[in-house]
PDB file of C-alpha atoms in Angstrom:
ATOM      1  CA  ALA A   1     -14.668  38.252   6.398  1.00 93.00           C
ATOM      2  CA  ARG A   2     -15.464  41.810   7.489  1.00 93.00           C
ATOM      3  CA  VAL A   3     -19.221  41.202   7.634  1.00 92.00           C
ATOM      4  CA  ALA A   4     -19.721  37.429   7.989  1.00 93.00           C
ATOM      5  CA  LYS A   5     -19.627  35.425  11.186  1.00 94.00           C
ATOM      6  CA  HIS A   6     -17.533  32.826   9.399  1.00 96.00           C
ATOM      7  CA  VAL A   7     -16.041  32.270   5.943  1.00 96.00           C
ATOM      8  CA  THR A   8     -15.184  28.842   4.598  1.00 96.00           C
ATOM      9  CA  ALA A   9     -13.158  28.950   1.387  1.00 96.00           C
ATOM     10  CA  TYR A  10     -12.050  26.136  -0.876  1.00 95.00           C
ATOM     11  CA  GLU A  11      -8.768  26.477  -2.746  1.00 94.00           C
ATOM     12  CA  VAL A  12      -6.756  23.989  -4.781  1.00 94.00           C
ATOM     13  CA  ASP A  13      -3.651  26.085  -5.452  1.00 94.00           C
ATOM     14  CA  GLU A  14      -1.371  25.456  -2.479  1.00 95.00           C
ATOM     15  CA  ASP A  15       1.094  28.041  -3.821  1.00 96.00           C
ATOM     16  CA  LEU A  16      -1.395  30.592  -2.449  1.00 95.00           C
ATOM     17  CA  LYS A  17      -0.839  29.493   1.169  1.00 96.00           C
ATOM     18  CA  PRO A  18       1.738  32.201   2.013  1.00 96.00           C
ATOM     19  CA  VAL A  19      -0.179  34.897   0.120  1.00 96.00           C
ATOM     20  CA  LEU A  20      -3.466  34.084   1.835  1.00 95.00           C
ATOM     21  CA  ALA A  21      -1.813  33.712   5.224  1.00 95.00           C
ATOM     22  CA  ASP A  22      -0.533  37.275   4.853  1.00 96.00           C
ATOM     23  CA  THR A  23      -3.635  38.789   3.219  1.00 95.00           C
ATOM     24  CA  LEU A  24      -6.070  37.183   5.633  1.00 96.00           C
ATOM     25  CA  SER A  25      -3.998  37.580   8.804  1.00 95.00           C
ATOM     26  CA  PRO A  26      -6.269  40.312  10.260  1.00 96.00           C
ATOM     27  CA  TYR A  27      -9.240  37.910  10.237  1.00 96.00           C
ATOM     28  CA  ASP A  28      -9.776  35.044  12.623  1.00 95.00           C
ATOM     29  CA  ASN A  29     -13.095  33.955  11.116  1.00 97.00           C
ATOM     30  CA  ILE A  30     -11.733  32.367   7.927  1.00 97.00           C
ATOM     31  CA  GLU A  31     -11.301  28.668   7.325  1.00 96.00           C
ATOM     32  CA  ILE A  32      -9.482  27.662   4.145  1.00 96.00           C
ATOM     33  CA  ILE A  33      -9.950  24.100   3.000  1.00 96.00           C
ATOM     34  CA  TRP A  34      -7.162  23.081   0.632  1.00 97.00           C
ATOM     35  CA  GLN A  35      -9.297  20.814  -1.506  1.00 95.00           C
ATOM     36  CA  ASP A  36     -11.166  20.795  -4.788  1.00 95.00           C
ATOM     37  CA  PHE A  37     -14.741  21.865  -4.060  1.00 95.00           C
ATOM     38  CA  LEU A  38     -16.016  19.262  -6.528  1.00 95.00           C
ATOM     39  CA  THR A  39     -14.594  16.463  -4.342  1.00 95.00           C
ATOM     40  CA  CYS A  40     -15.627  17.698  -0.882  1.00 95.00           C
ATOM     41  CA  ASP A  41     -18.510  16.398   1.224  1.00 95.00           C
ATOM     42  CA  ILE A  42     -20.700  19.470   0.726  1.00 94.00           C
ATOM     43  CA  LYS A  43     -23.782  18.084   2.514  1.00 92.00           C
ATOM     44  CA  THR A  44     -21.868  17.441   5.731  1.00 94.00           C
ATOM     45  CA  LYS A  45     -20.049  20.787   5.578  1.00 96.00           C
ATOM     46  CA  VAL A  46     -23.256  22.774   5.031  1.00 95.00           C
ATOM     47  CA  GLN A  47     -24.977  20.932   7.880  1.00 94.00           C
ATOM     48  CA  GLU A  48     -21.993  21.565  10.184  1.00 95.00           C
ATOM     49  CA  LEU A  49     -21.931  25.287   9.320  1.00 95.00           C
ATOM     50  CA  ARG A  50     -25.694  25.639   9.718  1.00 94.00           C
ATOM     51  CA  GLU A  51     -25.585  24.039  13.172  1.00 95.00           C
ATOM     52  CA  GLN A  52     -22.760  26.335  14.249  1.00 95.00           C
ATOM     53  CA  TYR A  53     -23.815  29.633  12.608  1.00 94.00           C
ATOM     54  CA  GLY A  54     -27.546  29.338  11.870  1.00 91.00           C
ATOM     55  CA  SER A  55     -27.534  29.938   8.137  1.00 92.00           C
ATOM     56  CA  VAL A  56     -25.282  29.368   5.152  1.00 95.00           C
ATOM     57  CA  SER A  57     -24.947  31.407   1.969  1.00 96.00           C
ATOM     58  CA  VAL A  58     -22.515  30.980  -0.888  1.00 96.00           C
ATOM     59  CA  CYS A  59     -20.511  33.785  -2.436  1.00 96.00           C
ATOM     60  CA  ALA A  60     -17.847  32.884  -4.964  1.00 94.00           C
ATOM     61  CA  ASN A  61     -15.743  33.921  -7.893  1.00 92.00           C
ATOM     62  CA  LEU A  62     -15.978  30.632  -9.755  1.00 89.00           C
ATOM     63  CA  PRO A  63     -13.333  29.408 -12.165  1.00 87.00           C
ATOM     64  CA  TYR A  64     -15.091  29.715 -15.490  1.00 88.00           C
ATOM     65  CA  TYR A  65     -14.260  26.207 -16.667  1.00 90.00           C
ATOM     66  CA  ILE A  66     -16.114  24.598 -13.719  1.00 93.00           C
ATOM     67  CA  THR A  67     -18.956  27.070 -13.203  1.00 93.00           C
ATOM     68  CA  THR A  68     -21.769  24.742 -14.211  1.00 90.00           C
ATOM     69  CA  PRO A  69     -20.529  21.655 -12.292  1.00 91.00           C
ATOM     70  CA  VAL A  70     -20.043  23.731  -9.117  1.00 94.00           C
ATOM     71  CA  LEU A  71     -23.459  25.377  -9.324  1.00 92.00           C
ATOM     72  CA  PHE A  72     -25.336  22.185 -10.123  1.00 88.00           C
ATOM     73  CA  ARG A  73     -23.548  20.420  -7.289  1.00 90.00           C
ATOM     74  CA  LEU A  74     -24.789  23.141  -4.946  1.00 91.00           C
ATOM     75  CA  PHE A  75     -28.290  23.018  -6.461  1.00 87.00           C
ATOM     76  CA  GLU A  76     -28.537  19.251  -6.007  1.00 83.00           C
ATOM     77  CA  GLU A  77     -26.570  18.587  -2.808  1.00 86.00           C
ATOM     78  CA  ALA A  78     -27.236  21.719  -0.776  1.00 86.00           C
ATOM     79  CA  PRO A  79     -30.864  22.594  -1.515  1.00 82.00           C
ATOM     80  CA  ASP A  80     -31.329  24.450   1.770  1.00 84.00           C
ATOM     81  CA  ILE A  81     -28.841  27.234   0.969  1.00 92.00           C
ATOM     82  CA  PRO A  82     -31.075  30.290   0.530  1.00 94.00           C
ATOM     83  CA  TYR A  83     -28.664  32.465  -1.505  1.00 96.00           C
ATOM     84  CA  ILE A  84     -25.885  31.724  -3.934  1.00 97.00           C
ATOM     85  CA  THR A  85     -24.129  34.797  -5.335  1.00 97.00           C
ATOM     86  CA  VAL A  86     -21.401  34.156  -7.889  1.00 97.00           C
ATOM     87  CA  MET A  87     -19.263  35.859 -10.477  1.00 96.00           C
ATOM     88  CA  VAL A  88     -19.318  33.908 -13.718  1.00 95.00           C
ATOM     89  CA  GLN A  89     -18.475  34.394 -17.364  1.00 94.00           C
ATOM     90  CA  LYS A  90     -21.027  36.840 -18.786  1.00 95.00           C
ATOM     91  CA  GLU A  91     -22.379  34.463 -21.450  1.00 93.00           C
ATOM     92  CA  VAL A  92     -22.978  31.713 -18.884  1.00 93.00           C
ATOM     93  CA  GLY A  93     -24.625  34.123 -16.441  1.00 94.00           C
ATOM     94  CA  GLU A  94     -26.942  35.342 -19.176  1.00 94.00           C
ATOM     95  CA  ARG A  95     -27.949  31.744 -19.925  1.00 92.00           C
ATOM     96  CA  PHE A  96     -28.826  31.120 -16.260  1.00 93.00           C
ATOM     97  CA  ALA A  97     -30.905  34.326 -16.117  1.00 94.00           C
ATOM     98  CA  ALA A  98     -32.398  34.117 -19.631  1.00 93.00           C
ATOM     99  CA  GLY A  99     -36.102  34.609 -20.135  1.00 92.00           C
ATOM    100  CA  VAL A 100     -38.416  32.335 -22.083  1.00 91.00           C
ATOM    101  CA  ASN A 101     -38.326  32.836 -25.866  1.00 89.00           C
ATOM    102  CA  THR A 102     -34.834  34.338 -25.862  1.00 90.00           C
ATOM    103  CA  GLN A 103     -31.890  32.905 -27.743  1.00 88.00           C
ATOM    104  CA  GLU A 104     -29.978  32.265 -24.504  1.00 90.00           C
ATOM    105  CA  TYR A 105     -32.845  30.280 -22.917  1.00 89.00           C
ATOM    106  CA  GLY A 106     -31.980  26.611 -22.529  1.00 87.00           C
ATOM    107  CA  ALA A 107     -31.524  23.737 -20.113  1.00 86.00           C
ATOM    108  CA  LEU A 108     -29.393  25.857 -17.746  1.00 88.00           C
ATOM    109  CA  SER A 109     -32.157  28.466 -17.588  1.00 92.00           C
ATOM    110  CA  VAL A 110     -34.931  25.955 -16.941  1.00 90.00           C
ATOM    111  CA  GLU A 111     -33.030  23.991 -14.323  1.00 89.00           C
ATOM    112  CA  ALA A 112     -31.817  27.027 -12.382  1.00 91.00           C
ATOM    113  CA  GLN A 113     -35.139  28.864 -12.573  1.00 93.00           C
ATOM    114  CA  THR A 114     -37.061  25.800 -11.417  1.00 91.00           C
ATOM    115  CA  LEU A 115     -35.264  26.004  -8.073  1.00 90.00           C
ATOM    116  CA  TYR A 116     -34.256  29.672  -7.817  1.00 94.00           C
ATOM    117  CA  ASP A 117     -35.231  33.215  -8.606  1.00 95.00           C
ATOM    118  CA  VAL A 118     -32.229  34.183 -10.726  1.00 96.00           C
ATOM    119  CA  ARG A 119     -31.111  37.817 -10.919  1.00 95.00           C
ATOM    120  CA  LYS A 120     -28.287  39.355 -12.836  1.00 95.00           C
ATOM    121  CA  LEU A 121     -26.919  41.945 -10.400  1.00 96.00           C
ATOM    122  CA  PHE A 122     -24.270  43.690 -12.520  1.00 95.00           C
ATOM    123  CA  ASN A 123     -21.628  43.262 -15.201  1.00 96.00           C
ATOM    124  CA  VAL A 124     -17.902  43.191 -14.444  1.00 96.00           C
ATOM    125  CA  PRO A 125     -15.836  44.265 -17.464  1.00 95.00           C
ATOM    126  CA  ALA A 126     -12.672  42.318 -18.307  1.00 93.00           C
ATOM    127  CA  ARG A 127     -10.629  45.497 -17.766  1.00 94.00           C
ATOM    128  CA  SER A 128     -11.495  45.269 -14.040  1.00 93.00           C
ATOM    129  CA  PHE A 129      -8.830  42.556 -13.677  1.00 89.00           C
ATOM    130  CA  ASN A 130      -5.086  42.550 -14.072  1.00 86.00           C
ATOM    131  CA  PRO A 131      -4.236  40.788 -16.269  1.00 89.00           C
ATOM    132  CA  SER A 132      -7.515  41.229 -18.127  1.00 89.00           C
ATOM    133  CA  PRO A 133      -9.209  38.011 -19.237  1.00 88.00           C
ATOM    134  CA  ASN A 134     -10.638  37.708 -22.732  1.00 91.00           C
ATOM    135  CA  VAL A 135     -14.230  37.764 -21.488  1.00 93.00           C
ATOM    136  CA  ASP A 136     -16.489  39.960 -19.395  1.00 95.00           C
ATOM    137  CA  SER A 137     -18.071  38.659 -16.205  1.00 95.00           C
ATOM    138  CA  VAL A 138     -21.385  39.084 -14.436  1.00 96.00           C
ATOM    139  CA  ILE A 139     -22.548  38.766 -10.833  1.00 97.00           C
ATOM    140  CA  ILE A 140     -25.566  36.454 -10.604  1.00 97.00           C
ATOM    141  CA  GLN A 141     -27.673  35.766  -7.527  1.00 97.00           C
ATOM    142  CA  PHE A 142     -29.754  32.646  -7.027  1.00 96.00           C
ATOM    143  CA  ALA A 143     -32.448  32.997  -4.341  1.00 96.00           C
ATOM    144  CA  ARG A 144     -33.926  29.608  -3.442  1.00 93.00           C
ATOM    145  CA  ARG A 145     -37.655  29.230  -4.040  1.00 91.00           C
ATOM    146  CA  SER A 146     -39.617  28.054  -1.019  1.00 84.00           C
ATOM    147  CA  GLU A 147     -41.418  25.157  -2.730  1.00 76.00           C
ATOM    148  CA  THR A 148     -40.061  21.742  -1.894  1.00 74.00           C
ATOM    149  CA  VAL A 149     -39.640  19.219  -4.666  1.00 75.00           C
ATOM    150  CA  ASP A 150     -39.105  15.493  -4.277  1.00 81.00           C
ATOM    151  CA  PRO A 151     -35.415  14.919  -5.192  1.00 78.00           C
ATOM    152  CA  GLU A 152     -36.249  11.859  -7.307  1.00 84.00           C
ATOM    153  CA  ASP A 153     -38.900  13.767  -9.270  1.00 86.00           C
ATOM    154  CA  LEU A 154     -36.488  16.655  -9.686  1.00 83.00           C
ATOM    155  CA  GLN A 155     -33.804  14.374 -11.148  1.00 83.00           C
ATOM    156  CA  LYS A 156     -36.325  12.915 -13.588  1.00 89.00           C
ATOM    157  CA  PHE A 157     -37.453  16.413 -14.572  1.00 86.00           C
ATOM    158  CA  PHE A 158     -33.875  17.602 -15.137  1.00 85.00           C
ATOM    159  CA  THR A 159     -33.146  14.532 -17.273  1.00 85.00           C
ATOM    160  CA  PHE A 160     -36.220  15.394 -19.350  1.00 87.00           C
ATOM    161  CA  VAL A 161     -35.180  19.052 -19.665  1.00 86.00           C
ATOM    162  CA  LYS A 162     -31.667  18.120 -20.795  1.00 84.00           C
ATOM    163  CA  ALA A 163     -33.168  15.794 -23.397  1.00 85.00           C
ATOM    164  CA  CYS A 164     -35.445  18.577 -24.677  1.00 81.00           C
ATOM    165  CA  PHE A 165     -32.494  20.908 -25.232  1.00 83.00           C
ATOM    166  CA  ARG A 166     -29.948  18.286 -26.305  1.00 78.00           C
ATOM    167  CA  GLN A 167     -29.566  19.764 -29.786  1.00 76.00           C
ATOM    168  CA  ARG A 168     -30.823  23.328 -30.067  1.00 70.00           C
ATOM    169  CA  ARG A 169     -31.618  23.186 -33.781  1.00 69.00           C
ATOM    170  CA  LYS A 170     -33.847  20.138 -33.447  1.00 70.00           C
ATOM    171  CA  THR A 171     -37.474  20.240 -32.394  1.00 72.00           C
ATOM    172  CA  VAL A 172     -38.407  19.006 -28.936  1.00 71.00           C
ATOM    173  CA  TYR A 173     -40.102  16.045 -30.593  1.00 68.00           C
ATOM    174  CA  ASN A 174     -36.922  15.015 -32.424  1.00 72.00           C
ATOM    175  CA  ASN A 175     -34.747  15.522 -29.338  1.00 72.00           C
ATOM    176  CA  LEU A 176     -37.039  13.337 -27.240  1.00 77.00           C
ATOM    177  CA  ARG A 177     -37.380  10.726 -29.982  1.00 74.00           C
ATOM    178  CA  ASP A 178     -33.599  10.197 -29.904  1.00 69.00           C
TER     179      ASP A 178
END
């Protein structure tokens, strides 16, 4: 809020209304939408924000249990967002940023890296939070690649990639045969 023209935040926990009203009172550039991000009309919202402010970037501390659905929703429904910077569980972040021929490399890596340059910015140890979670976190940045891909072809490609990695211990041939 200190550096952005506008901040739109999604929150499902309405018990936070008084806390956020107090914490965010010095800022008049914050819009809180009391809705689950996974159920909102993201295409319309991004278009509305782009028309009003020129560009849209995403910065979030994602709940770990919905990290992948949130990111893939953004990847698929908001392809014109140039930067997505998120804090995620360390193991998941490492899978998104994994290089070829590493143990972490899989469908998440291929799908994300097809559309984005993925960079791990820095680790956030569990002790940084109170109470401390049981896992460390990492800040990951996705910078959209400039190539355009036909959405239908992209869906077909992602279906193929998921099939290739369906069971990690099987060969690609056996995964695709199934």
